[in-house]
Every structure is written in structure tokens, then in C-alpha cells.
Amino acid sequence: MGAIAIITARGGSKRIPGKNKKEFLGKPILCYSIEAALASGIFEEVMVSTDDEEIAKIARKAGAATPFMRSEATANDFATTDDVLMEVLEEYERRGRVFEYMACIYPTAPFVTAQKLRDAMALLIEKDASGVMPVVCFSFPPQRGMVVKEGRLQYRYPENAMKRSQDLEKMYHDCGQFYCYHVERYRACRGDLPDGYVPMDIPETEVQDIDNPLDWKLAEIKYQMMADAHLEQE
């Protein structure tokens, strides 16, 4: 299949200092993404793109490749994930390696598993899609959300105020964990996929943004729940 897993792990982190190398239930959080990619058995290369030598050492110890460091241009606060992915793909091409598929995996995504990566890549190929995105359904319908105006709550969409939740269209948001791509199509549009993403539904119990210390604790609790549930199934 010719696939690469790219884990994007720069050194700078403002809200949680050292976030990508901080210990999560006993080991650097970055290691969970690396281990899932390696265990999936579907990637020719599992690499970490970083500008931080300590992160690079953690990555290599966990079994990932770090064949080159991230450039200054893609290590600042304004560089996008697409900037990073394009840089990695172009550098590999200069070295004579081209891949048909890729997975972009975030370094603070302990809920990513080998099976999820296998399922996402299989979905990408089965649907002949340009991209697959794991998503989670909003637990409360956004159509019945409120805003504050002049110190008072108001329904943003009053026409939905009295509608039953089950009568409103389900809405989803990005899990913020990983994405799978057809490389040639991705590069042709620099990630702005004209045919969009195929969704992959993820349970709410296996999704958690990690932007502050409370998020971190919630993620640890949810991860332990997920791990316990998988043990019970075995």
C-alpha cells in the first residue's frame, strides 16, 4: 500500500508546557501515537516531525524515525498542520521515497489505537476517498444553543427552541486525533480536499481535547475507562 504515518510534535506549547513529552499515565503522551501506528502494521514508515531534540529522542526510543528535524518555518506558532505535512512529504520525495497513503497523527492523542488506524485506512481505500476524519457527535444539539445578549440568555436559533433533540439533524465535530489521506490528492490541493472527508464515528468516551490541566485529567480518566472496556472484551 505504501503508507507513512506522520506524527506532528513540535516543542513549543503555551497552555501546557512540554505537552508533547509530558507523562500521561506513566509514559510520554507522544508514545501512545507512536505505539498505535507501529502496532497497526500498515505503515512502511512511522516518523515524528519535530524541532525539539528531546522529543526526537523520545520518538526514537519508542521506535519512530526522525530522519530530519522540522524547519524553522514550520516550527513557529503560525505554521499549519498542512505546512508540516507538505514539508515532510517533499523532503521524503527529495530522498527518493514517495507514499501512496498517509496518516497524520497528533502527538497528544492517546485514544488512537492500532485498530482505529487500520479501520480508517481500510475505509479510505474502500470508499476511494481523498481523506478520512474521525468525528464525534455533539452530546447536546448545537441547534438549541444559546448566546448572551445584553446580559440575558437567548436562543441562537429560536425556531429550534421547542424541537425535540431526536428531531434535529445530528451534528459532528473533529475528534482532533488523526486523519488519513490519499497522498497524491492531498498534495494536489494542499489538504483542501474538494471531495471532503469520509467520516469515521468515534464514541464520546474516547474523545477529549487536551488544552489545559483539567482536560489532561479528564483524558486520563477516559483513557482508563477505554482500556478497562477493551480488557473486558478480550
Coordinates of N, CA, C and O in Angstrom, one line a residue, residues 67-147:
P67 N 14.2 11.2 10.7 CA 15.2 11.3 9.7 C 15.7 12.8 9.4 O 16.8 13.0 8.9
F68 N 14.9 13.7 9.8 CA 15.2 15.1 9.7 C 14.4 15.9 10.7 O 13.3 15.5 11.1
M69 N 14.9 17.1 11.1 CA 14.2 18.0 12.0 C 13.3 18.9 11.3 O 13.6 19.3 10.1
R70 N 12.3 19.4 11.9 CA 11.4 20.3 11.3 C 12.1 21.7 11.1 O 12.9 22.1 11.9
S71 N 11.8 22.3 10.0 CA 12.4 23.6 9.7 C 11.9 24.7 10.6 O 10.8 24.6 11.2
E72 N 12.6 25.8 10.7 CA 12.2 26.9 11.4 C 10.8 27.5 10.9 O 10.0 27.9 11.7
A73 N 10.6 27.4 9.6 CA 9.4 27.9 9.0 C 8.1 27.2 9.5 O 7.0 27.7 9.5
T74 N 8.3 25.9 9.8 CA 7.1 25.1 10.2 C 7.1 24.8 11.7 O 6.3 24.0 12.1
A75 N 8.0 25.5 12.4 CA 8.0 25.2 13.9 C 7.5 26.4 14.7 O 7.5 26.4 15.9
N76 N 7.0 27.5 14.0 CA 6.5 28.6 14.7 C 5.0 28.5 15.0 O 4.4 27.5 14.5
D77 N 4.5 29.5 15.7 CA 3.1 29.4 16.1 C 2.1 29.6 14.9 O 0.9 29.4 15.1
F78 N 2.6 30.1 13.8 CA 1.7 30.4 12.7 C 1.7 29.3 11.6 O 0.8 29.3 10.7
A79 N 2.6 28.3 11.7 CA 2.6 27.2 10.7 C 1.4 26.3 11.0 O 1.0 26.0 12.1
T80 N 0.8 25.8 9.9 CA -0.3 24.9 10.0 C 0.1 23.5 9.9 O 1.2 23.2 9.5
T81 N -0.8 22.6 10.2 CA -0.5 21.2 10.1 C -0.2 20.8 8.6 O 0.6 20.0 8.3
D82 N -1.0 21.5 7.7 CA -0.7 21.2 6.3 C 0.7 21.7 5.9 O 1.3 21.0 5.1
D83 N 1.2 22.8 6.4 CA 2.5 23.2 6.2 C 3.5 22.1 6.6 O 4.5 21.8 5.8
V84 N 3.3 21.5 7.7 CA 4.2 20.5 8.2 C 4.1 19.2 7.4 O 5.2 18.7 7.0
L85 N 2.9 18.8 7.0 CA 2.8 17.6 6.2 C 3.4 17.8 4.8 O 4.1 16.8 4.3
M86 N 3.2 18.9 4.2 CA 3.8 19.1 2.9 C 5.3 19.1 3.0 O 6.0 18.6 2.1
E87 N 5.9 19.7 4.0 CA 7.3 19.7 4.2 C 7.9 18.3 4.3 O 8.9 18.0 3.7
V88 N 7.2 17.5 5.1 CA 7.6 16.1 5.3 C 7.6 15.3 4.0 O 8.5 14.6 3.6
L89 N 6.4 15.4 3.3 CA 6.3 14.7 2.0 C 7.3 15.1 1.0 O 7.9 14.3 0.3
E90 N 7.5 16.4 0.9 CA 8.5 16.9 -0.1 C 9.9 16.5 0.3 O 10.7 16.2 -0.6
E91 N 10.3 16.5 1.6 CA 11.6 16.1 2.0 C 11.8 14.6 1.7 O 12.9 14.1 1.2
Y92 N 10.8 13.7 1.9 CA 10.9 12.3 1.6 C 11.1 12.1 0.1 O 11.9 11.3 -0.3
E93 N 10.4 12.9 -0.7 CA 10.5 12.8 -2.1 C 11.9 13.1 -2.6 O 12.4 12.5 -3.5
R94 N 12.5 14.2 -2.0 CA 13.8 14.5 -2.3 C 14.8 13.4 -2.0 O 15.8 13.2 -2.7
R95 N 14.4 12.6 -1.0 CA 15.3 11.4 -0.6 C 14.9 10.2 -1.4 O 15.4 9.1 -1.0
G96 N 14.0 10.3 -2.3 CA 13.7 9.2 -3.2 C 12.6 8.3 -2.7 O 12.4 7.1 -3.2
R97 N 11.7 8.8 -1.7 CA 10.7 8.0 -1.2 C 9.3 8.7 -1.4 O 9.1 9.8 -0.9
V98 N 8.4 8.0 -2.0 CA 7.1 8.5 -2.3 C 6.0 7.5 -1.7 O 6.2 6.3 -1.9
F99 N 5.0 8.0 -1.1 CA 4.0 7.2 -0.5 C 2.6 7.4 -1.1 O 2.3 8.5 -1.5
E100 N 1.8 6.3 -1.2 CA 0.5 6.5 -1.7 C -0.5 7.0 -0.7 O -1.4 7.7 -1.1
Y101 N -0.3 6.6 0.5 CA -1.3 7.0 1.6 C -0.5 7.5 2.8 O 0.7 7.2 3.0
M102 N -1.2 8.3 3.6 CA -0.5 8.8 4.8 C -1.6 9.0 5.9 O -2.8 9.2 5.6
A103 N -1.1 8.9 7.1 CA -1.9 9.2 8.3 C -1.2 10.3 9.0 O 0.0 10.2 9.3
C104 N -1.9 11.4 9.3 CA -1.4 12.5 10.2 C -1.9 12.2 11.5 O -3.2 12.2 11.7
I105 N -1.1 12.0 12.5 CA -1.5 11.6 13.9 C -1.0 12.7 14.8 O 0.2 13.0 14.8
Y106 N -1.8 13.2 15.7 CA -1.4 14.2 16.6 C -0.7 13.5 17.8 O -1.0 12.4 18.1
P107 N 0.3 14.2 18.4 CA 1.1 13.6 19.4 C 0.4 13.5 20.8 O 0.8 12.8 21.7
T108 N -0.7 14.3 21.0 CA -1.4 14.2 22.2 C -2.8 13.5 21.9 O -3.9 14.1 22.1
A109 N -2.7 12.3 21.5 CA -3.9 11.6 21.1 C -3.9 10.1 21.6 O -3.8 9.2 20.8
P110 N -3.9 10.0 22.9 CA -3.8 8.6 23.5 C -4.9 7.7 23.1 O -4.8 6.5 23.3
F111 N -6.0 8.2 22.6 CA -7.2 7.4 22.3 C -7.1 6.7 20.9 O -7.9 5.9 20.5
V112 N -6.0 7.1 20.2 CA -5.8 6.5 18.9 C -5.3 5.1 19.1 O -4.4 4.9 20.0
T113 N -5.9 4.1 18.4 CA -5.4 2.7 18.6 C -5.0 2.2 17.2 O -5.4 2.7 16.2
A114 N -4.3 1.1 17.3 CA -3.9 0.4 16.0 C -5.1 0.0 15.2 O -5.1 0.2 14.0
Q115 N -6.2 -0.5 15.9 CA -7.4 -0.9 15.1 C -8.1 0.3 14.5 O -8.6 0.2 13.4
K116 N -8.1 1.4 15.2 CA -8.7 2.6 14.6 C -8.0 3.1 13.3 O -8.6 3.4 12.3
L117 N -6.7 3.0 13.4 CA -5.9 3.4 12.2 C -6.1 2.4 11.1 O -6.2 2.8 9.9
R118 N -6.2 1.1 11.4 CA -6.4 0.1 10.3 C -7.8 0.3 9.7 O -8.0 0.3 8.5
D119 N -8.8 0.6 10.6 CA -10.2 0.8 10.1 C -10.3 2.0 9.2 O -10.9 2.0 8.2
A120 N -9.6 3.1 9.6 CA -9.6 4.3 8.9 C -9.0 4.2 7.5 O -9.5 4.7 6.5
M121 N -7.8 3.5 7.5 CA -7.2 3.3 6.2 C -8.0 2.4 5.3 O -8.0 2.6 4.1
A122 N -8.6 1.4 5.9 CA -9.5 0.5 5.1 C -10.6 1.3 4.5 O -11.0 1.0 3.3
L123 N -11.2 2.2 5.3 CA -12.3 3.0 4.8 C -11.9 3.9 3.7 O -12.6 4.1 2.7
L124 N -10.7 4.5 3.8 CA -10.1 5.4 2.8 C -10.1 4.6 1.4 O -10.5 5.2 0.4
I125 N -9.6 3.4 1.5 CA -9.4 2.6 0.2 C -10.7 2.1 -0.3 O -11.0 2.2 -1.5
E126 N -11.5 1.6 0.6 CA -12.9 1.1 0.2 C -13.7 2.1 -0.5 O -14.4 1.9 -1.5
K127 N -13.7 3.3 0.1 CA -14.5 4.4 -0.5 C -13.8 5.2 -1.6 O -14.4 6.1 -2.1
D128 N -12.6 4.8 -1.9 CA -11.8 5.6 -2.9 C -11.9 7.1 -2.5 O -12.1 7.9 -3.4
A129 N -11.6 7.4 -1.3 CA -11.7 8.8 -0.8 C -10.4 9.5 -0.8 O -9.3 8.8 -0.8
S130 N -10.4 10.8 -0.7 CA -9.2 11.6 -0.5 C -8.8 11.7 0.9 O -7.6 11.8 1.2
G131 N -9.8 11.6 1.8 CA -9.5 11.7 3.2 C -10.5 11.1 4.1 O -11.7 11.0 3.7
V132 N -10.1 10.6 5.3 CA -11.0 10.1 6.3 C -10.7 10.9 7.6 O -9.6 11.1 8.0
M133 N -11.8 11.3 8.3 CA -11.7 12.1 9.5 C -12.5 11.4 10.6 O -13.7 11.2 10.5
P134 N -11.9 11.1 11.7 CA -12.7 10.6 12.9 C -13.5 11.8 13.5 O -12.9 12.9 13.7
V135 N -14.7 11.5 13.7 CA -15.6 12.6 14.3 C -16.4 12.0 15.4 O -16.6 10.8 15.6
V136 N -17.0 12.9 16.2 CA -17.8 12.6 17.4 C -19.0 13.4 17.3 O -19.0 14.6 17.0
C137 N -20.2 12.8 17.6 CA -21.4 13.6 17.6 C -21.5 14.5 18.8 O -21.1 14.1 20.0
F138 N -22.0 15.7 18.7 CA -22.2 16.6 19.8 C -23.2 16.0 20.8 O -24.2 15.4 20.4
S139 N -22.9 16.0 22.1 CA -23.7 15.4 23.0 C -25.0 16.2 23.2 O -26.1 15.6 23.7
F140 N -25.0 17.5 23.0 CA -26.2 18.3 23.1 C -26.4 19.0 21.7 O -25.4 19.5 21.1
P141 N -27.6 19.1 21.2 CA -27.7 19.6 19.8 C -27.3 21.1 19.8 O -27.9 21.9 20.4
P142 N -26.3 21.5 18.9 CA -25.9 22.9 18.8 C -27.1 23.8 18.3 O -27.0 25.0 18.6
Q143 N -28.0 23.2 17.6 CA -29.1 24.0 17.1 C -30.0 24.6 18.2 O -30.7 25.5 18.0
R144 N -29.8 24.1 19.4 CA -30.6 24.6 20.6 C -29.7 25.4 21.5 O -30.0 25.6 22.7
G145 N -28.5 25.8 21.0 CA -27.6 26.6 21.8 C -28.0 28.0 22.0 O -28.9 28.5 21.4
M146 N -27.5 28.6 23.1 CA -27.8 30.0 23.5 C -26.6 30.9 23.4 O -25.5 30.5 23.4
V147 N -26.9 32.2 23.3 CA -25.9 33.2 23.3 C -26.3 34.2 24.4 O -27.5 34.3 24.8

